[in-house]
XYZ file of C-alpha atoms in Angstrom:
356
model
C 243.079 -56.974 40.367
C 245.349 -57.856 36.646
C 248.429 -56.117 35.536
C 245.832 -53.595 33.808
C 244.309 -52.006 36.376
C 243.250 -48.677 34.312
C 241.963 -51.103 31.592
C 239.804 -52.918 34.402
C 238.557 -49.886 36.267
C 237.425 -48.774 32.574
C 236.036 -52.232 31.795
C 238.412 -52.360 28.641
C 238.203 -56.307 28.030
C 239.829 -58.385 24.586
C 236.064 -58.105 23.137
C 236.268 -54.418 24.162
C 239.617 -53.485 22.093
C 238.012 -56.012 19.158
C 235.027 -54.227 19.441
C 237.116 -50.457 18.703
C 239.169 -51.421 16.661
C 236.281 -52.436 14.316
C 234.384 -49.196 14.876
C 237.597 -47.448 13.183
C 238.422 -49.932 10.716
C 241.742 -51.094 12.102
C 242.131 -53.861 9.390
C 245.929 -55.608 8.729
C 246.152 -53.644 5.760
C 246.341 -50.332 8.110
C 248.886 -52.608 10.607
C 250.939 -52.971 8.019
C 250.864 -48.842 7.320
C 251.877 -48.147 10.864
C 255.165 -50.261 10.460
C 255.551 -48.126 7.930
C 255.447 -44.597 9.153
C 257.242 -45.893 12.036
C 260.249 -46.534 10.097
C 259.791 -43.290 8.888
C 259.301 -41.600 12.504
C 262.155 -43.422 13.247
C 264.769 -41.954 10.492
C 263.100 -38.573 11.607
C 262.532 -38.883 15.095
C 264.728 -36.153 16.882
C 263.433 -33.723 14.075
C 259.922 -34.645 14.716
C 260.396 -34.169 18.555
C 262.206 -30.688 17.893
C 259.214 -29.371 15.591
C 256.549 -30.460 18.681
C 257.740 -28.810 21.232
C 258.706 -25.464 19.422
C 255.305 -25.112 18.722
C 254.660 -26.205 22.532
C 256.510 -23.942 23.605
C 254.606 -20.805 21.773
C 251.599 -20.526 24.058
C 253.075 -19.257 27.612
C 250.986 -21.214 29.442
C 252.621 -24.356 28.225
C 256.176 -22.697 28.968
C 255.107 -23.296 32.986
C 254.765 -26.926 32.765
C 258.170 -26.811 30.359
C 259.849 -24.745 31.950
C 262.757 -27.120 34.048
C 265.012 -28.767 31.702
C 264.879 -31.674 33.022
C 261.042 -32.176 33.171
C 261.616 -31.171 29.222
C 264.306 -34.025 28.406
C 261.808 -36.867 30.343
C 258.788 -35.511 28.444
C 260.521 -35.864 24.997
C 261.844 -39.277 25.668
C 258.756 -40.231 26.758
C 257.465 -38.571 23.299
C 259.932 -40.217 21.098
C 258.611 -43.790 22.988
C 255.285 -43.076 22.628
C 255.952 -42.205 18.590
C 257.704 -45.483 18.056
C 255.124 -47.138 19.558
C 252.351 -45.719 17.353
C 249.544 -48.463 16.998
C 252.791 -51.435 17.669
C 250.594 -54.623 19.490
C 247.397 -52.180 19.400
C 245.572 -55.141 19.621
C 246.746 -55.652 22.990
C 245.546 -54.756 26.609
C 249.063 -53.280 27.254
C 248.725 -51.221 24.311
C 245.611 -49.760 25.810
C 246.247 -49.580 29.540
C 250.057 -47.524 28.137
C 247.146 -44.633 26.173
C 245.102 -44.807 29.438
C 247.914 -43.799 31.736
C 248.276 -40.407 28.973
C 244.951 -38.770 30.341
C 245.410 -39.860 34.239
C 248.452 -38.384 34.292
C 248.003 -34.894 32.287
C 244.658 -34.457 34.503
C 246.966 -34.830 37.386
C 249.540 -32.424 36.770
C 246.844 -29.969 35.930
C 247.496 -29.973 32.233
C 243.962 -28.765 30.666
C 242.456 -31.082 28.398
C 242.141 -28.195 25.491
C 246.277 -28.123 25.212
C 246.754 -31.862 24.505
C 243.853 -32.476 22.371
C 245.928 -29.665 20.273
C 248.967 -31.516 20.764
C 247.260 -34.378 19.112
C 246.219 -32.466 16.347
C 249.441 -30.510 15.955
C 251.326 -34.385 15.907
C 249.096 -35.564 13.848
C 250.155 -32.205 11.559
C 253.488 -32.991 11.689
C 254.174 -36.432 11.167
C 251.875 -36.301 8.825
C 254.624 -33.878 6.586
C 257.612 -35.925 6.907
C 255.516 -38.771 5.875
C 254.789 -36.424 3.021
C 257.698 -35.618 1.595
C 258.855 -39.292 1.562
C 255.749 -40.032 -1.037
C 255.610 -36.712 -2.771
C 255.006 -38.665 -5.999
C 253.045 -41.873 -4.638
C 249.777 -39.810 -3.769
C 247.190 -42.734 -3.357
C 250.075 -44.204 -1.264
C 250.559 -41.317 0.773
C 246.638 -41.355 0.983
C 246.247 -44.604 2.483
C 249.234 -44.150 5.009
C 247.860 -40.788 6.626
C 244.469 -42.885 6.593
C 245.920 -45.422 8.696
C 247.873 -42.884 10.866
C 244.472 -41.317 11.364
C 242.661 -44.231 12.982
C 245.591 -45.030 15.352
C 245.843 -41.032 16.716
C 242.315 -41.162 16.505
C 241.982 -44.014 19.099
C 244.877 -42.986 21.194
C 243.029 -39.645 21.523
C 239.723 -41.004 22.699
C 241.200 -43.317 25.356
C 243.245 -40.280 26.503
C 240.078 -38.775 26.820
C 237.977 -41.190 28.598
C 240.475 -41.122 31.372
C 240.845 -37.503 31.429
C 237.272 -37.217 32.192
C 237.338 -40.088 34.304
C 239.606 -38.836 36.777
C 238.211 -35.226 36.952
C 234.992 -36.830 38.049
C 236.559 -39.018 40.472
C 238.598 -36.582 41.992
C 235.453 -34.319 41.768
C 233.384 -37.397 44.012
C 236.009 -37.559 46.054
C 236.259 -34.344 46.801
C 232.865 -33.539 47.592
C 232.381 -37.169 49.643
C 235.397 -35.581 51.986
C 233.634 -32.894 52.531
C 230.507 -34.946 53.364
C 232.442 -36.508 55.587
C 233.980 -33.646 57.215
C 230.944 -32.193 57.679
C 229.184 -34.831 59.546
C 232.549 -35.396 61.667
C 234.252 -32.586 62.109
C 231.934 -29.277 61.722
C 233.830 -27.212 63.798
C 237.124 -27.820 62.137
C 238.791 -26.070 59.167
C 240.702 -28.203 56.546
C 242.761 -25.028 56.466
C 245.981 -23.720 58.593
C 244.457 -20.581 60.304
C 247.426 -18.397 59.608
C 249.197 -19.989 56.709
C 245.833 -21.104 54.445
C 247.271 -24.245 53.482
C 245.832 -27.609 54.652
C 246.281 -27.995 58.140
C 247.646 -31.885 59.417
C 244.651 -33.574 59.960
C 243.578 -32.633 56.022
C 247.415 -32.908 54.712
C 247.702 -36.758 55.642
C 243.857 -37.524 54.247
C 245.613 -35.633 51.235
C 248.806 -37.856 51.291
C 247.108 -41.372 52.011
C 245.213 -40.538 49.065
C 247.894 -39.826 46.723
C 250.746 -42.375 47.712
C 247.613 -45.149 47.131
C 247.500 -43.309 43.487
C 250.589 -43.934 42.925
C 250.965 -47.378 44.092
C 247.970 -48.132 42.048
C 249.099 -47.096 39.049
C 252.833 -46.750 39.781
C 253.416 -43.334 38.848
C 256.069 -41.532 40.778
C 255.079 -39.547 44.168
C 257.600 -37.839 46.096
C 257.576 -36.115 49.368
C 258.854 -33.019 51.039
C 259.633 -32.345 54.943
C 260.566 -28.667 55.087
C 261.909 -27.322 58.217
C 262.440 -23.368 58.892
C 266.100 -23.148 60.526
C 266.308 -21.694 63.749
C 262.749 -20.321 63.718
C 262.646 -20.123 67.550
C 265.877 -17.669 67.318
C 263.607 -16.004 65.085
C 260.608 -15.858 66.599
C 262.677 -14.847 70.058
C 264.657 -11.934 68.256
C 261.555 -10.102 66.673
C 258.400 -11.416 68.234
C 255.998 -13.776 67.568
C 254.194 -11.381 65.023
C 257.054 -11.489 62.467
C 257.380 -15.586 62.972
C 253.997 -15.622 62.116
C 254.644 -13.381 58.861
C 257.753 -15.419 58.120
C 255.642 -18.615 58.075
C 252.957 -16.574 55.793
C 256.104 -15.187 53.468
C 257.131 -19.238 53.227
C 253.585 -20.466 51.943
C 253.767 -17.469 49.636
C 257.402 -18.658 48.060
C 256.463 -22.592 48.090
C 253.249 -21.381 45.892
C 254.890 -19.780 43.487
C 257.300 -22.636 43.030
C 255.296 -25.505 43.196
C 252.275 -26.420 40.149
C 249.020 -26.360 40.987
C 248.227 -30.435 41.302
C 250.986 -30.226 43.800
C 250.073 -30.647 47.940
C 251.015 -28.384 50.682
C 250.290 -28.279 54.333
C 251.376 -27.560 57.457
C 252.796 -30.159 59.431
C 253.676 -28.366 62.595
C 254.878 -25.451 63.680
C 257.240 -24.366 61.535
C 257.567 -27.428 59.150
C 255.690 -27.805 55.966
C 254.642 -30.706 53.801
C 254.449 -30.986 50.016
C 253.875 -33.853 47.988
C 254.916 -33.388 44.829
C 252.823 -35.573 42.177
C 254.167 -37.227 38.907
C 257.652 -36.515 40.320
C 260.765 -38.716 40.622
C 263.200 -38.026 43.537
C 265.656 -36.584 40.939
C 263.422 -34.355 39.914
C 262.044 -33.218 43.552
C 265.541 -32.828 44.232
C 266.078 -30.027 41.646
C 262.784 -28.476 42.975
C 263.603 -28.722 46.502
C 267.382 -26.820 45.602
C 265.030 -24.585 43.715
C 262.599 -24.134 46.428
C 265.796 -23.692 49.117
C 267.200 -20.963 47.152
C 264.313 -18.897 46.744
C 263.498 -19.368 50.658
C 267.038 -17.942 50.967
C 266.699 -15.049 48.462
C 263.610 -13.948 49.058
C 263.459 -10.937 51.323
C 261.559 -11.123 54.771
C 260.205 -7.816 55.921
C 257.721 -6.447 57.722
C 257.034 -3.404 59.902
C 260.492 -2.187 60.223
C 261.913 -5.658 60.908
C 264.022 -7.718 58.189
C 265.611 -11.480 58.578
C 267.479 -13.674 56.783
C 265.471 -16.973 56.559
C 266.823 -19.944 55.354
C 265.023 -24.263 55.254
C 266.333 -27.762 55.324
C 264.864 -30.163 53.275
C 264.308 -34.086 53.527
C 263.311 -35.581 50.770
C 261.524 -39.254 49.942
C 259.614 -40.796 47.159
C 257.474 -43.952 47.089
C 258.777 -46.890 46.599
C 258.594 -50.397 46.475
C 258.895 -51.051 50.071
C 256.746 -47.898 51.115
C 253.836 -50.126 52.408
C 252.130 -46.894 53.954
C 252.273 -43.806 54.101
C 253.551 -42.779 57.166
C 256.500 -45.111 56.322
C 256.719 -41.962 53.036
C 256.798 -39.079 56.300
C 259.438 -41.136 58.290
C 261.947 -41.150 55.714
C 261.495 -37.854 54.542
C 262.293 -36.844 58.179
C 265.339 -38.948 58.450
C 266.052 -36.872 55.371
C 265.503 -33.412 57.249
C 267.361 -34.324 60.445
C 270.535 -35.580 58.258
C 269.916 -31.956 56.568
C 269.702 -30.060 59.748
C 272.767 -31.912 61.317
C 274.768 -31.694 58.408
C 274.709 -27.668 58.735
C 270.935 -26.596 57.405
C 269.997 -24.911 54.922
C 270.236 -27.915 52.709
C 268.743 -30.543 50.688
C 269.166 -34.393 51.424
C 267.499 -37.628 50.193
C 266.572 -40.304 51.768
C 268.828 -43.399 50.959
C 267.956 -46.759 52.073
C 270.702 -48.402 54.363
C 272.796 -51.405 52.685
C 271.618 -54.780 54.318
């Protein structure tokens, strides 16, 4: 494996880079034009990013992806880096690798293609407007600049679309293969937990293994939450198992309303659940875990005239370079969960590596 796994996957070699640039007629003159455009972007960077996100927030469906302030800050920082790198070293494999990652990331978090392709068009329009404001009296120069700009945006869009379709195809092929294997080997075993209708432990472990491999291969963040309901035995003893089953089902409903469609949810055992957060680092995962903990604590657990207060303890662990198997990630999340339990319950703890 090289330093460019996505380029390897899509068979993008230096020869292919040359061919794609030649097809779009990207020349040295375009490189100079793009350098000028980057200077304008640098000067108007905050305005451009602000206008871009103001436009995105007009779509109700996108608000769900942009509802968290920390997520927006992280995405805006990424957007700034993207804008300032437009066309820079676009004859290098690293440029292609970075653009290919965009499609992979969008597909994994469940963002529909119509939104991010539309976003390219909006971004092109906003940047073009800022460039045009500086070349009002130089229409010929403006035309040449925007021609170069259109070429590089087209290249970036094509690369993002390629990875999106490839990732979708791979995901579908993986699901079909898993279904085939399950049919042959475990015809009598369902992938869903019968009570809560989330992944059972076996399928949960398979899914976590897949996401861990993706995280390691493409150097993308992935974080595991272990969620354990506090004093669940007391709830069963005091209110009965029927009410205890309701509590588990209600907890899953709260989880689903808090998480994204792409995130994994599974029943790890008894009153313990595992959640896999794709494209999520430890800091953001802690915020999500805190939000989930608070929603569980504030949610009404009332059924058939019975009502109980329910809380949860949550352990958080992220994939790091020394995590060489998914079991190690689970062990770390379990250690953090134990710390949350022993610290008084109803809290979130993040795994911290001990000092040597």
